[in-house]
Every structure is written in structure tokens, then in C-alpha cells.
Short mmCIF file of C-alpha atoms in Angstrom, two decimals:
data_model
loop_
_atom_site.label_atom_id
_atom_site.label_comp_id
_atom_site.label_asym_id
_atom_site.label_seq_id
_atom_site.Cartn_x
_atom_site.Cartn_y
_atom_site.Cartn_z
CA UNK A 1 80.59 94.85 113.82
CA UNK A 2 83.35 96.62 115.35
CA UNK A 3 86.34 98.56 113.50
CA UNK A 4 89.39 100.08 114.95
CA UNK A 5 90.98 103.16 113.00
CA UNK A 6 94.22 104.80 113.70
CA UNK A 7 97.03 106.59 111.82
CA UNK A 8 100.95 106.45 112.28
CA UNK A 9 102.61 108.23 109.24
CA UNK A 10 105.49 110.39 107.81
CA UNK A 11 107.62 110.40 104.64
CA UNK A 12 111.16 109.50 105.34
CA UNK A 13 114.01 111.02 103.01
CA UNK A 14 116.93 108.90 104.27
CA UNK A 15 119.34 111.46 103.08
CA UNK A 16 117.74 114.41 104.74
CA UNK A 17 119.88 116.32 107.42
CA UNK A 18 116.98 116.90 109.60
CA UNK A 19 116.29 113.91 112.03
CA UNK A 20 112.36 113.04 112.82
CA UNK A 21 111.59 113.08 116.63
CA UNK A 22 108.58 112.77 118.85
CA UNK A 23 108.39 116.42 118.85
CA UNK A 24 108.00 116.63 115.17
CA UNK A 25 105.07 114.49 115.40
CA UNK A 26 103.49 116.53 118.16
CA UNK A 27 103.84 119.68 115.83
CA UNK A 28 102.03 118.07 113.05
CA UNK A 29 99.44 115.51 113.85
CA UNK A 30 99.16 114.19 117.48
CA UNK A 31 95.75 113.06 118.43
CA UNK A 32 94.60 110.81 121.14
CA UNK A 33 91.42 108.44 120.59
CA UNK A 34 88.33 111.25 120.19
CA UNK A 35 90.79 114.22 119.73
CA UNK A 36 90.71 114.26 115.94
CA UNK A 37 88.93 117.34 114.75
CA UNK A 38 85.72 117.06 112.93
CA UNK A 39 86.17 119.66 110.15
CA UNK A 40 88.64 117.76 107.72
CA UNK A 41 91.32 115.01 107.98
CA UNK A 42 94.80 115.70 108.67
CA UNK A 43 98.01 114.01 107.15
CA UNK A 44 97.18 110.38 106.39
CA UNK A 45 94.08 110.35 108.80
CA UNK A 46 91.26 109.99 106.16
CA UNK A 47 90.46 106.27 106.98
CA UNK A 48 89.47 107.42 110.62
CA UNK A 49 87.69 110.64 109.26
CA UNK A 50 85.86 108.60 106.77
CA UNK A 51 84.85 105.75 109.11
CA UNK A 52 83.71 108.10 111.96
CA UNK A 53 81.38 109.90 109.51
CA UNK A 54 79.81 106.68 108.14
CA UNK A 55 79.72 104.43 111.13
CA UNK A 56 75.86 105.16 112.24
CA UNK A 57 74.70 104.56 108.87
CA UNK A 58 76.73 101.57 107.90
CA UNK A 59 75.79 99.88 111.12
CA UNK A 60 79.15 99.61 112.67
CA UNK A 61 81.02 100.74 115.93
CA UNK A 62 84.05 102.81 115.48
CA UNK A 63 86.95 102.45 118.06
CA UNK A 64 89.34 105.30 117.57
CA UNK A 65 92.97 104.89 118.13
CA UNK A 66 95.57 107.65 118.16
CA UNK A 67 96.64 109.53 115.03
CA UNK A 68 100.25 110.46 114.80
CA UNK A 69 101.89 112.00 111.54
CA UNK A 70 104.94 114.24 110.98
CA UNK A 71 105.95 116.29 108.14
CA UNK A 72 108.52 114.67 105.75
CA UNK A 73 112.04 114.80 106.97
CA UNK A 74 114.99 112.37 107.85
CA UNK A 75 114.90 108.87 109.71
CA UNK A 76 112.76 108.79 112.84
CA UNK A 77 113.99 108.30 115.98
CA UNK A 78 113.61 104.64 117.09
CA UNK A 79 112.39 105.47 120.44
CA UNK A 80 109.59 107.90 119.23
CA UNK A 81 108.68 105.23 116.76
CA UNK A 82 108.28 102.28 119.01
CA UNK A 83 106.51 104.58 121.64
CA UNK A 84 103.84 105.68 119.17
CA UNK A 85 103.40 102.05 117.71
CA UNK A 86 103.39 100.50 121.01
CA UNK A 87 100.50 103.26 122.19
CA UNK A 88 98.41 102.13 119.18
CA UNK A 89 98.87 98.34 119.54
CA UNK A 90 98.05 98.64 123.15
CA UNK A 91 94.78 100.52 122.49
CA UNK A 92 94.00 97.94 119.71
CA UNK A 93 94.41 95.06 122.18
CA UNK A 94 92.11 96.81 124.59
CA UNK A 95 89.67 97.13 121.91
CA UNK A 96 89.62 93.50 121.17
CA UNK A 97 87.54 91.76 119.67
CA UNK A 98 87.51 93.79 116.35
CA UNK A 99 86.15 92.76 112.98
CA UNK A 100 88.13 95.19 111.10
CA UNK A 101 91.19 97.42 111.10
CA UNK A 102 91.57 100.67 109.31
CA UNK A 103 95.05 102.24 109.10
CA UNK A 104 96.25 105.51 107.61
CA UNK A 105 99.87 105.38 106.72
CA UNK A 106 102.20 107.15 104.47
CA UNK A 107 104.05 103.78 103.08
CA UNK A 108 107.59 105.63 103.21
CA UNK A 109 108.46 105.76 106.89
CA UNK A 110 111.91 104.51 108.28
CA UNK A 111 113.08 104.36 111.54
CA UNK A 112 116.42 103.51 113.19
CA UNK A 113 116.40 99.92 113.02
CA UNK A 114 113.17 99.68 110.98
CA UNK A 115 113.40 100.00 107.06
CA UNK A 116 109.99 98.88 106.80
CA UNK A 117 108.04 100.52 109.54
CA UNK A 118 104.65 100.00 107.92
CA UNK A 119 105.34 96.28 107.53
CA UNK A 120 106.49 95.93 111.16
CA UNK A 121 103.27 97.80 112.30
CA UNK A 122 101.02 95.65 110.21
CA UNK A 123 102.77 92.42 110.99
CA UNK A 124 102.19 93.26 114.79
CA UNK A 125 98.63 94.18 114.22
CA UNK A 126 97.97 90.93 112.55
CA UNK A 127 99.43 89.03 115.40
CA UNK A 128 97.11 90.88 117.95
CA UNK A 129 93.75 90.54 115.76
CA UNK A 130 94.24 87.09 114.33
CA UNK A 131 93.87 85.68 110.84
CA UNK A 132 89.97 86.62 110.67
CA UNK A 133 90.17 90.32 111.14
CA UNK A 134 90.10 92.34 107.97
CA UNK A 135 92.91 94.54 107.80
CA UNK A 136 92.71 97.51 105.34
CA UNK A 137 95.51 100.13 104.89
CA UNK A 138 95.33 103.42 103.05
CA UNK A 139 98.77 104.39 101.57
CA UNK A 140 100.34 107.55 99.80
CA UNK A 141 101.58 106.32 96.19
CA UNK A 142 104.96 107.54 97.34
CA UNK A 143 105.24 104.16 99.34
CA UNK A 144 107.55 101.18 99.53
CA UNK A 145 105.07 98.19 98.62
CA UNK A 146 106.79 95.51 100.55
CA UNK A 147 105.67 91.87 100.53
CA UNK A 148 105.71 91.84 104.50
CA UNK A 149 102.60 94.47 104.01
CA UNK A 150 100.98 92.32 101.30
CA UNK A 151 101.33 89.10 103.47
CA UNK A 152 99.73 90.75 106.51
CA UNK A 153 97.00 93.11 105.04
CA UNK A 154 93.78 92.08 103.20
CA UNK A 155 93.34 95.17 101.20
CA UNK A 156 95.56 98.12 100.62
CA UNK A 157 94.65 101.17 98.71
CA UNK A 158 96.78 104.09 97.51
CA UNK A 159 95.87 107.53 96.49
CA UNK A 160 95.61 107.66 92.72
CA UNK A 161 96.46 111.46 92.35
CA UNK A 162 99.70 113.31 92.41
CA UNK A 163 99.17 115.92 93.85
CA UNK A 164 97.17 114.12 96.28
CA UNK A 165 93.92 115.56 96.03
CA UNK A 166 91.89 112.05 96.62
CA UNK A 167 92.91 111.04 99.99
CA UNK A 168 89.23 110.92 101.10
CA UNK A 169 87.87 109.25 97.96
CA UNK A 170 90.58 106.61 98.51
CA UNK A 171 89.50 106.24 102.05
CA UNK A 172 86.04 105.81 101.17
CA UNK A 173 87.16 103.07 98.74
CA UNK A 174 88.90 101.24 101.34
CA UNK A 175 86.26 101.29 104.03
CA UNK A 176 83.87 99.94 101.05
CA UNK A 177 86.09 97.30 100.34
CA UNK A 178 86.62 96.48 104.13
CA UNK A 179 82.92 96.39 104.90
CA UNK A 180 82.08 94.16 101.76
CA UNK A 181 84.69 91.71 102.60
CA UNK A 182 83.28 91.49 106.26
CA UNK A 183 79.74 90.91 104.86
CA UNK A 184 80.92 88.20 102.53
CA UNK A 185 80.38 90.05 99.31
CA UNK A 186 83.80 89.92 98.25
CA UNK A 187 87.02 87.82 98.67
CA UNK A 188 90.03 90.21 97.87
CA UNK A 189 93.06 88.73 96.47
CA UNK A 190 96.08 90.86 95.70
CA UNK A 191 98.73 90.77 93.00
CA UNK A 192 101.96 93.01 92.86
CA UNK A 193 104.24 93.37 89.72
CA UNK A 194 107.67 94.97 90.24
CA UNK A 195 108.76 97.49 87.49
CA UNK A 196 112.37 97.91 88.87
CA UNK A 197 112.54 101.70 88.24
CA UNK A 198 112.77 104.60 90.19
CA UNK A 199 110.85 107.67 88.53
CA UNK A 200 108.44 110.53 89.47
CA UNK A 201 104.76 110.27 88.02
CA UNK A 202 102.92 113.33 88.34
CA UNK A 203 99.35 112.57 87.27
CA UNK A 204 98.34 116.24 86.12
CA UNK A 205 99.99 115.83 82.77
CA UNK A 206 100.13 113.17 80.24
CA UNK A 207 100.85 110.34 80.03
CA UNK A 208 99.89 109.57 83.63
CA UNK A 209 96.59 111.71 83.41
CA UNK A 210 95.26 109.06 80.76
CA UNK A 211 96.82 105.94 82.73
CA UNK A 212 95.01 107.09 85.96
CA UNK A 213 91.76 107.77 84.23
CA UNK A 214 91.85 104.26 82.55
CA UNK A 215 92.53 102.64 85.81
CA UNK A 216 89.72 104.40 87.56
CA UNK A 217 87.21 103.29 84.79
CA UNK A 218 88.63 99.64 85.39
CA UNK A 219 87.59 99.30 89.07
CA UNK A 220 84.22 97.74 90.30
CA UNK A 221 83.92 95.89 86.73
CA UNK A 222 84.83 92.48 85.55
CA UNK A 223 85.96 91.35 89.13
CA UNK A 224 88.66 94.00 89.65
CA UNK A 225 87.97 95.70 92.96
CA UNK A 226 91.03 97.92 93.17
CA UNK A 227 94.01 99.13 91.28
CA UNK A 228 97.11 101.22 92.62
CA UNK A 229 100.24 102.29 91.38
CA UNK A 230 103.08 102.46 94.01
CA UNK A 231 105.16 105.34 92.62
CA UNK A 232 107.68 104.76 95.36
CA UNK A 233 110.03 107.48 97.05
CA UNK A 234 113.11 107.98 95.51
CA UNK A 235 114.65 109.77 98.25
CA UNK A 236 114.58 106.77 100.46
CA UNK A 237 117.30 104.41 100.64
CA UNK A 238 115.60 101.22 101.47
CA UNK A 239 115.82 97.70 99.48
CA UNK A 240 112.16 98.05 98.29
CA UNK A 241 112.28 101.61 96.74
CA UNK A 242 110.84 101.59 93.31
CA UNK A 243 107.77 101.45 91.20
CA UNK A 244 105.25 98.55 91.83
CA UNK A 245 101.64 97.96 90.69
CA UNK A 246 99.13 96.52 93.15
CA UNK A 247 95.74 94.73 91.73
CA UNK A 248 93.00 93.48 93.93
CA UNK A 249 90.53 91.03 92.44
CA UNK A 250 87.40 89.47 93.81
CA UNK A 251 88.67 85.88 94.29
CA UNK A 252 90.35 85.29 91.04
CA UNK A 253 94.26 85.63 91.46
CA UNK A 254 94.95 84.90 87.69
CA UNK A 255 92.78 88.08 86.58
CA UNK A 256 94.61 90.07 89.20
CA UNK A 257 98.10 88.69 87.98
CA UNK A 258 97.03 89.40 84.44
CA UNK A 259 96.12 93.00 84.92
CA UNK A 260 99.05 93.97 87.24
CA UNK A 261 101.70 92.67 84.56
CA UNK A 262 99.66 94.58 81.75
CA UNK A 263 99.71 97.89 83.71
CA UNK A 264 103.34 97.16 85.07
CA UNK A 265 104.43 96.44 81.48
CA UNK A 266 103.08 99.82 80.27
CA UNK A 267 104.77 101.68 83.20
CA UNK A 268 108.02 99.94 81.92
CA UNK A 269 107.40 101.37 78.78
CA UNK A 270 106.95 104.79 80.03
CA UNK A 271 110.62 105.05 81.48
CA UNK A 272 112.02 108.56 81.31
CA UNK A 273 108.52 109.92 79.73
CA UNK A 274 106.52 111.00 82.81
CA UNK A 275 108.49 113.92 84.42
CA UNK A 276 108.09 117.50 82.97
CA UNK A 277 110.93 119.57 81.55
CA UNK A 278 113.33 121.36 84.16
CA UNK A 279 115.39 124.41 83.84
CA UNK A 280 118.28 125.95 85.56
CA UNK A 281 117.68 128.92 87.97
CA UNK A 282 118.60 131.74 85.52
CA UNK A 283 116.98 130.35 82.57
CA UNK A 284 113.78 129.31 84.36
CA UNK A 285 113.12 132.79 86.06
CA UNK A 286 114.20 134.55 82.68
CA UNK A 287 111.63 132.74 80.77
CA UNK A 288 108.98 133.42 83.35
CA UNK A 289 109.72 137.11 83.42
CA UNK A 290 109.83 137.10 79.38
CA UNK A 291 106.52 135.26 79.25
CA UNK A 292 103.68 137.71 78.25
CA UNK A 293 101.07 136.99 81.10
CA UNK A 294 100.61 136.50 84.50
CA UNK A 295 100.92 134.77 86.92
CA UNK A 296 103.99 132.46 85.91
CA UNK A 297 104.36 129.68 88.60
CA UNK A 298 107.72 128.40 88.97
CA UNK A 299 108.22 125.22 91.05
CA UNK A 300 111.57 124.38 92.72
CA UNK A 301 111.30 120.55 93.31
CA UNK A 302 114.86 120.44 94.72
CA UNK A 303 114.00 122.08 98.22
CA UNK A 304 110.63 120.52 98.58
CA UNK A 305 109.67 119.98 102.23
CA UNK A 306 107.33 117.35 101.08
CA UNK A 307 110.27 115.37 100.14
CA UNK A 308 112.25 116.04 103.17
CA UNK A 309 114.08 118.86 102.10
CA UNK A 310 114.57 122.05 104.53
CA UNK A 311 112.66 124.39 102.36
CA UNK A 312 115.53 127.26 103.13
CA UNK A 313 117.27 127.22 99.80
CA UNK A 314 117.82 130.92 98.65
CA UNK A 315 119.26 130.29 94.96
CA UNK A 316 115.94 131.50 93.15
CA UNK A 317 115.14 134.33 95.69
CA UNK A 318 118.77 135.64 95.30
CA UNK A 319 118.49 135.56 91.58
CA UNK A 320 115.12 137.33 91.67
CA UNK A 321 116.78 140.12 94.01
CA UNK A 322 119.74 140.50 91.60
CA UNK A 323 117.63 140.85 88.56
CA UNK A 324 115.48 143.46 90.15
CA UNK A 325 112.46 141.23 89.07
CA UNK A 326 109.30 143.04 90.00
CA UNK A 327 105.72 141.65 91.10
CA UNK A 328 107.20 138.40 92.37
CA UNK A 329 106.43 136.21 95.59
CA UNK A 330 108.24 133.13 96.67
CA UNK A 331 107.46 130.72 99.55
CA UNK A 332 107.90 129.01 101.64
CA UNK A 333 111.24 129.56 103.29
CA UNK A 334 111.48 127.75 106.64
CA UNK A 335 113.05 129.87 109.02
CA UNK A 336 111.60 130.23 112.59
CA UNK A 337 114.12 132.59 113.96
CA UNK A 338 113.76 135.31 111.24
CA UNK A 339 109.79 134.95 111.81
CA UNK A 340 110.46 135.70 115.50
CA UNK A 341 112.49 138.71 114.50
CA UNK A 342 109.87 140.01 112.31
CA UNK A 343 107.03 139.56 114.92
CA UNK A 344 109.28 141.49 117.44
CA UNK A 345 109.83 144.22 114.85
CA UNK A 346 106.12 144.54 113.91
CA UNK A 347 104.01 144.92 110.64
CA UNK A 348 105.32 147.94 108.26
CA UNK A 349 108.95 147.90 110.04
CA UNK A 350 112.11 148.17 107.93
CA UNK A 351 114.76 146.28 109.46
CA UNK A 352 118.21 144.45 108.26
CA UNK A 353 117.37 140.62 108.26
CA UNK A 354 119.28 137.55 107.54
CA UNK A 355 117.08 134.71 106.50
CA UNK A 356 117.18 131.47 104.83
CA UNK A 357 120.35 129.34 104.10
CA UNK A 358 120.52 127.84 107.52
CA UNK A 359 120.47 124.01 107.66
CA UNK A 360 122.98 122.68 105.31
CA UNK A 361 125.29 123.23 102.30
CA UNK A 362 122.25 122.58 99.90
CA UNK A 363 120.32 125.40 101.39
CA UNK A 364 122.61 128.08 99.66
CA UNK A 365 123.79 131.19 101.63
CA UNK A 366 121.58 133.43 103.66
CA UNK A 367 120.05 136.49 102.43
CA UNK A 368 121.18 139.64 104.12
CA UNK A 369 119.07 142.40 103.14
CA UNK A 370 116.86 145.60 104.37
CA UNK A 371 113.36 144.32 104.19
CA UNK A 372 109.97 145.67 104.75
CA UNK A 373 107.59 143.52 106.83
CA UNK A 374 104.37 143.32 104.94
CA UNK A 375 102.34 140.42 106.59
CA UNK A 376 102.32 138.60 109.71
CA UNK A 377 99.93 135.72 110.82
CA UNK A 378 99.80 133.65 113.85
CA UNK A 379 98.99 129.86 113.64
CA UNK A 380 98.43 130.11 109.76
CA UNK A 381 97.06 126.92 107.79
CA UNK A 382 96.87 126.18 104.14
CA UNK A 383 94.62 123.76 102.10
CA UNK A 384 95.71 120.62 100.46
CA UNK A 385 92.69 119.13 98.57
CA UNK A 386 90.25 118.35 101.62
CA UNK A 387 92.89 118.61 104.30
CA UNK A 388 94.64 121.40 106.18
CA UNK A 389 98.13 121.59 106.80
CA UNK A 390 99.79 124.01 109.83
CA UNK A 391 102.32 126.45 108.98
CA UNK A 392 102.82 127.99 112.23
CA UNK A 393 103.36 131.70 112.74
CA UNK A 394 104.30 133.37 109.20
CA UNK A 395 105.86 136.64 108.21
CA UNK A 396 106.13 138.22 104.58
CA UNK A 397 108.97 140.46 103.92
CA UNK A 398 109.52 142.61 100.72
CA UNK A 399 112.93 143.16 99.21
CA UNK A 400 112.59 145.55 96.08
CA UNK A 401 109.86 143.90 94.00
CA UNK A 402 109.81 140.51 95.60
CA UNK A 403 107.92 139.28 98.70
CA UNK A 404 109.19 136.07 100.46
CA UNK A 405 106.92 134.23 102.79
CA UNK A 406 108.68 132.87 105.99
CA UNK A 407 107.16 130.01 108.12
CA UNK A 408 107.88 128.38 111.47
CA UNK A 409 106.49 124.95 110.57
CA UNK A 410 108.34 123.50 107.90
CA UNK A 411 106.01 122.26 104.80
CA UNK A 412 105.95 122.71 100.96
CA UNK A 413 103.45 125.00 99.03
CA UNK A 414 100.12 123.37 98.63
CA UNK A 415 97.45 125.97 99.03
CA UNK A 416 96.94 129.56 98.01
CA UNK A 417 96.65 130.51 101.64
CA UNK A 418 100.24 130.24 101.96
CA UNK A 419 100.36 133.80 100.39
CA UNK A 420 96.94 135.08 101.06
CA UNK A 421 97.35 134.69 104.76
CA UNK A 422 99.67 137.51 104.63
CA UNK A 423 97.79 139.69 102.10
CA UNK A 424 99.61 138.79 98.94
CA UNK A 425 97.28 137.72 95.96
CA UNK A 426 99.23 135.36 93.72
CA UNK A 427 96.76 135.84 90.87
CA UNK A 428 98.02 139.19 90.79
CA UNK A 429 101.88 138.49 90.60
CA UNK A 430 103.97 137.89 87.62
CA UNK A 431 106.04 135.51 89.22
CA UNK A 432 104.93 132.91 91.92
CA UNK A 433 107.80 130.81 93.08
CA UNK A 434 106.86 127.78 95.18
CA UNK A 435 108.90 124.95 96.82
CA UNK A 436 107.05 121.76 95.74
CA UNK A 437 107.21 119.01 93.65
CA UNK A 438 103.91 118.79 91.94
CA UNK A 439 101.58 119.12 95.14
CA UNK A 440 101.41 122.83 94.26
CA UNK A 441 99.32 121.95 91.10
CA UNK A 442 96.00 121.42 92.78
CA UNK A 443 95.83 124.97 93.90
CA UNK A 444 98.09 126.78 91.71
CA UNK A 445 97.70 124.88 88.40
CA UNK A 446 94.25 126.53 87.77
CA UNK A 447 95.47 129.85 88.15
CA UNK A 448 98.87 129.58 86.46
CA UNK A 449 99.14 131.07 82.83
CA UNK A 450 102.48 128.94 82.55
CA UNK A 451 104.34 126.50 84.90
CA UNK A 452 108.04 126.21 84.92
CA UNK A 453 110.29 123.72 86.83
CA UNK A 454 113.42 125.10 87.95
CA UNK A 455 116.36 123.05 89.80
CA UNK A 456 118.07 125.15 92.47
CA UNK A 457 120.99 123.44 94.40
CA UNK A 458 118.51 121.88 96.90
CA UNK A 459 119.05 118.65 98.31
CA UNK A 460 116.53 116.61 96.32
CA UNK A 461 118.29 115.61 93.03
CA UNK A 462 116.15 115.09 90.07
CA UNK A 463 118.63 112.74 88.53
CA UNK A 464 118.15 109.61 90.42
CA UNK A 465 121.52 108.46 89.27
CA UNK A 466 123.11 111.08 91.28
CA UNK A 467 121.55 110.19 94.54
CA UNK A 468 124.17 107.85 96.86
CA UNK A 469 121.92 104.82 97.37
CA UNK A 470 123.51 102.08 99.56
CA UNK A 471 120.48 99.78 100.17
CA UNK A 472 118.20 99.91 97.10
CA UNK A 473 118.06 96.53 95.30
CA UNK A 474 119.93 96.36 92.18
CA UNK A 475 119.38 96.19 89.09
CA UNK A 476 116.80 99.18 88.88
CA UNK A 477 116.40 101.65 86.31
CA UNK A 478 117.88 104.32 85.83
CA UNK A 479 121.02 103.29 88.18
CA UNK A 480 121.16 100.42 85.88
CA UNK A 481 120.22 101.25 82.14
CA UNK A 482 119.41 97.61 81.12
CA UNK A 483 117.53 96.85 84.24
CA UNK A 484 114.65 94.51 83.25
CA UNK A 485 111.33 94.28 85.11
CA UNK A 486 111.00 91.60 87.68
CA UNK A 487 107.56 90.91 86.93
CA UNK A 488 104.95 89.50 89.37
CA UNK A 489 106.19 88.86 92.83
CA UNK A 490 105.03 86.47 95.75
#
């Protein structure tokens, strides 16, 4: 038995001012066959990572293709996408015959000329491998579940958790189902329910916590092989943006239809009930300062690099400085130029520094201050569940009672290493500000005595009615208050 595995992934914010180029992939994940590290998966590479570990004991041969992934940003350069796509397709063709295909993809990648990159890639793979090859794909739940993907893949498994701490577990599930299908133990059939809504679904809080737990208990019982909730990516203007439910049953389409409908209707009933409360900058920071314990974690989802934002908005930092807040740290601020200046000045130096506020009006105004350089780290990383993410060279600067972490490789806050790399212990700070929507909760939730969500003037609008969609299929809630679910789609 021969399996081929590869990755091509990024999350595209079609409104982002930052285009995505081949160089952005080179800076993040860019591994040719056999080059993937052995210590942990990288962004969307878990299917290959898991298959490599299990090939010998499961009795199959793994042919490794290239793995390409970039941090979320704007639309991908067309030539860059086609170059990476065609490289993987060429490797697949050279590997023939193959019995199974494992793809690690995000699911919300957009390139110029391709609103559905993943659908295009899977369709081209199907044309190469033929109808008998079992195609399995792992997706991020913030994906667009298009019918082109459903019609060309045999099995699709999404991460269930947001934050995405279960990428390896779901890759294990995907491989289990692909192998079971190849061995004739199961016959997967898929059903999709379209909720016609755009919404955020963090799984660290209710009601989504309970729903995910129930879904996981359903799998492997009564003919249900897999259940996935496609949250959709609200900052991507493509026709299929929105929430959809995917159910895979063992040969029984009627059963899959029934469960997809049941869960889809439940999600429709949760409209407006899954997102935590958020505050303005002043109200949120003041509440955190007044809280009688530490640390208070303040999250800024509007400047989240994980959603394609620059991560250089200065609103919260400026407020902390103006109010002379003590024992506060904030990160990350993406500013490679400022990091270079800090390294040139050296640890312990006091310099005048301008940083942040560079990329767009939504970045705010730059900070101009005399700073003390309190931390420097070359080629830094942070954890994200079982994976590792690059931060590049990093610097920490102190202004009064506030420490700010500056990075060279744009990323959101996921691991405590963002601060500890530079000698800052977030468990001993009163206020810890992280630029992230919910992924920070995996590492920062356990240490936080209180979590507060604050909306700066960053570009990721929390009110989706204010997002200037042009391509999203209408009607859809909350853009259209009376939007009804479409139900099952074929």
C-alpha cells in the first residue's frame, strides 16, 4: 500500500493590506520531500508527520511531497500558488501508482484567480490519481467547505478545537479513516448542512465546549465515522464563506443527512450566543487594572496576525503608557526595523525608538518613546499545542512599567515563550496583553485569573455587518437578519 502526503496552506484575509508571496511561504514552512523536521508538525503538516510515524507499523509506504505554508495575510500571488501547486502535483504524478493521498490544508486560502484554492488542488489531484485512490484532507475549521472539495475528496476531517490544540489528533483520525477505507472496513459517505451564518465559535467556553464534547462522543458509534464543524473564515470574501457542518457515515447517506441536519439546526439556534463579551480599550484595561489578582490576560482580536492583521496596532500599548500602568507586558508587535535597531543598540541600552503603527491606518500611530532594551533573542519560536511557530529575531523594550515584545516574523500570541524567550514571566505580571482571537487560550487560559477581550482599532472587525463583503453569497446572517439556513446541500 502506497500513500502520498503533502501540504499547501495559508489562511487568506482578502481585506488584508499584506499580500502573500512565495517569500512568505519560505519564511514559514517550506520543506521539500524528506526535509520536514522530526520533532513536531508545523502549520498544517500534521497528516505527513503522523503518517511518517506510523508507516512501518501500519504496513504502508509513505511518499513525502513538499510542505508549503505561510502565516495568514492577504491574497496569495497567483504565480506563487501555481508554482507550489504544480511542484506537488508533479511529485504526485511521479509517485504513481498510489492507493491513498493525505493532504494538509488550511481551507481558507485564496489566490488571485482562485477563490477556492483547496478545491482546485484536490480536483487536480483527483484527475491524476483516478477514482479509486482514497483522498483524505485535514482542514482547519476556519475553512470554506465548498462542494468542489466534497465531490473530489473521500474523507475530510477538521480540527474540532478553537484554539487548535488537536491538529495531531485529527490527523490520526484522518489516517485511521483512510486506512480503514483502503482495507475495505468502511465506506465513507459525506453530508453537508449549510447554516447560512457568519459567526465565531471558541470552544474553550460554553456553549461550544459542550457541543464539541458531544460530537466527539458520537464518532465511532452507530455508523458515524466523523463529524466536523466548519466555522468558516469571516475575513475572507468568497462565495462559500460561512458555517457548515460535515458528517461522514459508514455507507449510510440517510444517517449522515439526519445528523448533519440536527447539528446544523442546533448551530442556527446559537446565533449571537457563542462569542465572548468585548470592551473598548479604556474600559477593558481599566477593568483589568482594578481586578484584585494576577495575571489578567487582555486579548486584542482585532489586530490578530492569525486572521491576517499586521499585528502592529498601538492603541492598547499607548493607553497603558499614558495611564502609567505598572507590571504590564504586551505582544507581539510586528516591527522588523525596530528589532534590528534594538539588536544594534544592545541589551540594556536606553534609546529613543519609534515602533509599531506602520502598515495601515488601522495600525494606529507609532509609539515614540525612550525605551530600555530588556531582552534580545535570535531565531525565537513559540509553541502552539504540539506544534512550533517561528517568531524570528525578537526584542523586548520597557517603557515605564510596560514591556513590549517586538518580532520579525509576523505571528499571533500562542505560547508563553513569546514572553519567556526574553526573560519576561507572564505569570508574574498584572496585565498581559496578547494579540490573538482565541488561540492564546491554550497557553494563557490556564495561567489567567481573568480574561478580558478588548477591541482596538485593528482591521479585524468583530461586527461582521461592518465588513465590506462583495462576493459572499446572500442572504446570510448577520448581514441579513432574516437569513434562513439552506439545509443539506449536494
